[in-house]
CSV table of C-alpha atoms in Angstrom, one decimal:
chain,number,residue,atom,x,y,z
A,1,UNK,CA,2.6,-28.0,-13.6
A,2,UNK,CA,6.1,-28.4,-14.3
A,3,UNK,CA,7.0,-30.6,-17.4
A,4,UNK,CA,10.1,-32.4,-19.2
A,5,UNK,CA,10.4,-32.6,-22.5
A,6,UNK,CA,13.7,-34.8,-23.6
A,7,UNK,CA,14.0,-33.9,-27.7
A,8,UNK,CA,16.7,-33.8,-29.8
A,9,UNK,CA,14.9,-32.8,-32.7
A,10,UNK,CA,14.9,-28.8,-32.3
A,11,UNK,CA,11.9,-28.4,-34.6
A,12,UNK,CA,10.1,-30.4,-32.6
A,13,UNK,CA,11.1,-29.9,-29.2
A,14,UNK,CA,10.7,-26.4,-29.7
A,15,UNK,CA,6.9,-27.4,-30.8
A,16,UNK,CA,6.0,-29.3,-27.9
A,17,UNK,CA,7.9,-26.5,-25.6
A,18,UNK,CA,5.6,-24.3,-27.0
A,19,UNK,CA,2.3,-25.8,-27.4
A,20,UNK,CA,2.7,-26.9,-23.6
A,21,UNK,CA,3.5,-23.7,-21.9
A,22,UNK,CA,0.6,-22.3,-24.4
A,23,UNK,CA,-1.5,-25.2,-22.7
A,24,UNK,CA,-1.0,-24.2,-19.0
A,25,UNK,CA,1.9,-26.0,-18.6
A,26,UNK,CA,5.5,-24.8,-17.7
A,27,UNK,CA,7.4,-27.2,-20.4
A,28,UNK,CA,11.5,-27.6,-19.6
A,29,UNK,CA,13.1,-29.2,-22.6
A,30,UNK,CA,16.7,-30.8,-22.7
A,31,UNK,CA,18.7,-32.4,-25.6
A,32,UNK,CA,20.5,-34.7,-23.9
A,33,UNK,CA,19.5,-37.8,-21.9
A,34,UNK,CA,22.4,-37.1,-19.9
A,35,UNK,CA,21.8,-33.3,-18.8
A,36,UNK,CA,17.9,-34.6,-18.4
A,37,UNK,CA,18.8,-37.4,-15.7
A,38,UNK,CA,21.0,-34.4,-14.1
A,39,UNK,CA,18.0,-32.1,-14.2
A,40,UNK,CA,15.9,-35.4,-12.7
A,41,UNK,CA,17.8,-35.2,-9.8
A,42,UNK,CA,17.7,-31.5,-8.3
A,43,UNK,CA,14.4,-30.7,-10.1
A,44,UNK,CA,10.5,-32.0,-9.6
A,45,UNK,CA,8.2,-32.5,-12.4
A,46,UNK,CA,4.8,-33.7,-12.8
A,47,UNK,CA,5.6,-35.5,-16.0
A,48,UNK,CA,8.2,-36.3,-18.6
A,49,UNK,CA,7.8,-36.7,-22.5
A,50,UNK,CA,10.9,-38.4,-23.8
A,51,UNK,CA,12.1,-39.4,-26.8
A,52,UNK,CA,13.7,-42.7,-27.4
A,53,UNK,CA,16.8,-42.0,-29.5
A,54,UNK,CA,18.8,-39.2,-27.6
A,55,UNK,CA,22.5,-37.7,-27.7
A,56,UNK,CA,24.9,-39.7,-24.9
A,57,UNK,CA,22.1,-41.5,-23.0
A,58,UNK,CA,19.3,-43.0,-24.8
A,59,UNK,CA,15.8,-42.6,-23.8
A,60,UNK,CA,14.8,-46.3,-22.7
A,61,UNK,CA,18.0,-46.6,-20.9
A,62,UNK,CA,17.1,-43.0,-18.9
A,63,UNK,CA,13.6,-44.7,-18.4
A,64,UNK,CA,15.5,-47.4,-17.2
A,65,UNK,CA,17.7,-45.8,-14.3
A,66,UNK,CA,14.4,-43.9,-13.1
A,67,UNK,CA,12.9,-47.0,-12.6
A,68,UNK,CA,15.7,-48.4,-10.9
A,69,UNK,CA,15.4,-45.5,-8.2
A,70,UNK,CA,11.7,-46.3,-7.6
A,71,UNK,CA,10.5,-43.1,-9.1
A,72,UNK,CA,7.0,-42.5,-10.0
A,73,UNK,CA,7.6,-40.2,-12.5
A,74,UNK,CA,4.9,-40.4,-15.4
A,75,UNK,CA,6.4,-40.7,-18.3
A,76,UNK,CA,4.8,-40.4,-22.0
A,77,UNK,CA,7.6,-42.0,-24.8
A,78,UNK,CA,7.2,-39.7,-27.7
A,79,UNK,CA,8.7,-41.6,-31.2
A,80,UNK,CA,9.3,-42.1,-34.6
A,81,UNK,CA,9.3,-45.6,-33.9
A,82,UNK,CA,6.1,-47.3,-34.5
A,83,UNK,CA,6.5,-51.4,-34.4
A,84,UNK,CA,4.7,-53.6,-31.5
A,85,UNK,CA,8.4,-54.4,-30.5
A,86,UNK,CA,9.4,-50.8,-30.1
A,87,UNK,CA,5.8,-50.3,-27.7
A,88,UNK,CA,6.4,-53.7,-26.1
A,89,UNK,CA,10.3,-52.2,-25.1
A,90,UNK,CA,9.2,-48.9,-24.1
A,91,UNK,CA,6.3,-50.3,-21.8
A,92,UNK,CA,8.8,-53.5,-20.2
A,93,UNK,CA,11.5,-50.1,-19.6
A,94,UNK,CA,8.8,-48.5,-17.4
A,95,UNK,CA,6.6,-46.2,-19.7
A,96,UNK,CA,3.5,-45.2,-19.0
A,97,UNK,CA,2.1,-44.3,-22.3
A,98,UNK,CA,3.3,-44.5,-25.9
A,99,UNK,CA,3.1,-42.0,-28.8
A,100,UNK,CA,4.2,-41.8,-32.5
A,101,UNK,CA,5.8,-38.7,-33.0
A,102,UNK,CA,3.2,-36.5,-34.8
A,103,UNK,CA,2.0,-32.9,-35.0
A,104,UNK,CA,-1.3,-33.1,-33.9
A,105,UNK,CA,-0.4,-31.5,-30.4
A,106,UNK,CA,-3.7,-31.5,-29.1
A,107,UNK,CA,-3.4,-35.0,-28.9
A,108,UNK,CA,-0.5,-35.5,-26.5
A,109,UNK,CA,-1.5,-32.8,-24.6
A,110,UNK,CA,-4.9,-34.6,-23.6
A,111,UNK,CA,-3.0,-37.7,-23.0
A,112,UNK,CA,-0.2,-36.2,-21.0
A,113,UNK,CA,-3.6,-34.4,-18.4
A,114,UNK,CA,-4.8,-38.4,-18.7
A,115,UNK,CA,-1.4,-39.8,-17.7
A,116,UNK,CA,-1.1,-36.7,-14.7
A,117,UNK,CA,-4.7,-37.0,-13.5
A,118,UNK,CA,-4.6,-40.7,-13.3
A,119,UNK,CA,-1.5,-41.3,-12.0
A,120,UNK,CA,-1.6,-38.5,-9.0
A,121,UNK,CA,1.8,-38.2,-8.7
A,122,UNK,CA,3.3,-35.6,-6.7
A,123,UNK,CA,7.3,-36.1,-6.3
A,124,UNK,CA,9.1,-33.4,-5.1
A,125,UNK,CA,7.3,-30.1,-3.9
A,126,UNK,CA,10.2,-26.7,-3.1
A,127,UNK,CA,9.1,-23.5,-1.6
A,128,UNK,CA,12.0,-21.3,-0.8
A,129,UNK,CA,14.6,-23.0,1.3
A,130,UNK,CA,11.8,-26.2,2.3
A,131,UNK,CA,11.3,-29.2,0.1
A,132,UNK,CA,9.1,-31.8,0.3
A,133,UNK,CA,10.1,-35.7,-1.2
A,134,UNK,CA,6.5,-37.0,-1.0
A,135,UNK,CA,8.3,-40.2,-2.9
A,136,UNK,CA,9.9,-41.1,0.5
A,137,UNK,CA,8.2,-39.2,2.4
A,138,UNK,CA,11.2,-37.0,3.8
A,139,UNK,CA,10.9,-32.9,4.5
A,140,UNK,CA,14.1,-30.1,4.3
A,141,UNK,CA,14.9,-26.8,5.1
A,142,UNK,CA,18.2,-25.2,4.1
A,143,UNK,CA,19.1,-28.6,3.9
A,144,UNK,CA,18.7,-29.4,7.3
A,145,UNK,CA,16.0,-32.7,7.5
A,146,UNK,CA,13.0,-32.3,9.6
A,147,UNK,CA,11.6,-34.5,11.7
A,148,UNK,CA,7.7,-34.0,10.8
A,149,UNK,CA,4.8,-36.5,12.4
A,150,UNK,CA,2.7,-38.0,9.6
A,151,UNK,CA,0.1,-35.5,10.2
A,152,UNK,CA,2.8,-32.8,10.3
A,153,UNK,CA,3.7,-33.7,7.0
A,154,UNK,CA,0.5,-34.0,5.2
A,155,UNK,CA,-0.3,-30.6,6.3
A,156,UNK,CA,3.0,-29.5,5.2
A,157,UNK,CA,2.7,-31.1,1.8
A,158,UNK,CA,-1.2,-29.7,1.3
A,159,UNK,CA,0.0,-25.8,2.0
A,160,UNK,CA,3.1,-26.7,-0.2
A,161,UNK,CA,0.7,-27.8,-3.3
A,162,UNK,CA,-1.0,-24.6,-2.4
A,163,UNK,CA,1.9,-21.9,-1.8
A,164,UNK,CA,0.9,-18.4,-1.8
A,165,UNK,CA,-2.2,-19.3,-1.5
A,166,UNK,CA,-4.4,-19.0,1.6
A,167,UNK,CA,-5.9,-22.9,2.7
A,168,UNK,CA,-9.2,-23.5,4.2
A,169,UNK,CA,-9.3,-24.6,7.9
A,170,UNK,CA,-12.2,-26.8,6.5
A,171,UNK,CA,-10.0,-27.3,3.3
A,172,UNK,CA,-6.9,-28.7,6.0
A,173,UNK,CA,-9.2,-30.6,8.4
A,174,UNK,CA,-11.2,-32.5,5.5
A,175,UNK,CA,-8.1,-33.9,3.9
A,176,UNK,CA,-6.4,-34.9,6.6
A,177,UNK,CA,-9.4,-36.3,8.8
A,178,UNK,CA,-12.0,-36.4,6.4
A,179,UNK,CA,-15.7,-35.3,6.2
A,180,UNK,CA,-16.7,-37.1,9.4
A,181,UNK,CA,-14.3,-35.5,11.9
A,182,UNK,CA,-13.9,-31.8,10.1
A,183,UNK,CA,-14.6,-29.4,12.9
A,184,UNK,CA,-14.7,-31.4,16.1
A,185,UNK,CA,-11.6,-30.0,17.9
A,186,UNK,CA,-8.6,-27.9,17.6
A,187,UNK,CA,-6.6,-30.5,16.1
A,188,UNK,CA,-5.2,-28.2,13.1
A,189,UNK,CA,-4.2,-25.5,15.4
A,190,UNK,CA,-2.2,-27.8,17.5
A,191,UNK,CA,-0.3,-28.8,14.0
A,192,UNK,CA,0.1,-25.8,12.8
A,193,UNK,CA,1.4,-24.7,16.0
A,194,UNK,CA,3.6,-27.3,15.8
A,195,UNK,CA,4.8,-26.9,12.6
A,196,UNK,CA,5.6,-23.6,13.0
A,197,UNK,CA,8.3,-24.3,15.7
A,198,UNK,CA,9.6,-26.8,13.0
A,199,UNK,CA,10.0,-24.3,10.8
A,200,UNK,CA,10.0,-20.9,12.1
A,201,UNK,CA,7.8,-18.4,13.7
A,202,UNK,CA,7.5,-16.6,10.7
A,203,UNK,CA,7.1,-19.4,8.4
A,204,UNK,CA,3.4,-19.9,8.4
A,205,UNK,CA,1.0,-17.1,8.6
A,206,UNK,CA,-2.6,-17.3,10.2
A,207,UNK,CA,-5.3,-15.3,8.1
A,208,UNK,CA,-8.1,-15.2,10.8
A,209,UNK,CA,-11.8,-16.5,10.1
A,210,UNK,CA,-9.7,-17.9,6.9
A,211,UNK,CA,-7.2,-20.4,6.6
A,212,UNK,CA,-3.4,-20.9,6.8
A,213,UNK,CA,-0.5,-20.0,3.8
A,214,UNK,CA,3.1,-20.3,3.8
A,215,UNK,CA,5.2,-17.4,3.9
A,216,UNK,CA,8.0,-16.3,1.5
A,217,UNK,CA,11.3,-17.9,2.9
């Protein structure tokens, strides 16, 4: 899972960078509040830890604008600031959770799983030249928008979550139908057949008695 760090401190940015790719994480960390609301744009993440006071752009004013855009972006503020006004700021801006700065790393990294698992945000989800907005619900490739049924798309976005990875039939058929009507017809075929004239022939590869995977594009 792909993670923003926004610290100026290089001590502890550096830390955090650290301790959460030695967590399972893959931590990005920017400076600036103006290079991170760049990155923001072009870039998914699961999460963002962000301090408040920041080179250029300050951290409750980036908060701010991603709010403004209707992002769902869990954020964790991460501060030396520790007054009821400061919380009460960073909460009314759009954060999810609050944190005085400290060193005790295990900490914020069980609250930033907590703030991930409860929040089950997705956001933006690239595989070669395809990406997936789940925010708005749009799908691209090369650029080029596709026009995907809501089924389409759902399967699309499960064997995107899962790249390089071979998904169930059962797997496919339970998430998008549910336990009830798993295995009734050859509904998932039909999509995937579908999908793959969307796409490309070559886009999607069929491992038999398996599942489905995308392919390298």
């Amino acid at each position: 899972m792909k993670i923003l760090i926004v610290e100026d401190d290089l001590m502890m940015g550096a830390g955090l960078q650290a301790a959460l790719n030695q967590a399972g994480f893959e931590a990005h960390w920017e400076t600036h509040g103006m290079a991170a609301q760049a990155l923001l744009a072009t870039d998914s993440f699961r999460a963002m830890v962000l301090d408040i006071t920041l080179p250029d752009l300050d951290g409750l004013s980036l908060l701010k604008a991603l709010r403004a855009q209707d992002s769902k972006l869990p954020v964790l503020m991460l501060t030396a600031r520790d007054t009821t006004r400061d919380k009460v700021q960073c909460f009314d801006a759009g954060a999810d959770d609050f944190l005085v700065k400290t060193t005790d790393m295990e900490e914020l990294i069980a609250r930033l799983r907590a703030l991930i698992r409860r929040s089950g945000y997705v956001g933006r989800l690239k595989w070669g030249k395809l990406v997936l907005d789940v925010d708005t619900q749009t799908a691209t490739q090369d650029g080029r928008l596709l026009a995907l049924s809501n089924r389409e798309f759902e399967l699309l976005q499960l064997l995107m979550e899962n790249a390089g990875q071979v998904v169930s039939r059962s797997r496919l058929e339970q998430a998008l139908f549910g336990l009830n009507r798993a295995g009734e017809s050859n509904v998932i075929e039909v999509h995937i057949h579908n999908l793959r004239q969307k796409l490309g022939n070559n886009s999607l590869k069929t491992v038999r008695g398996v599942g489905y995977a995308l392919t390298d594009s």
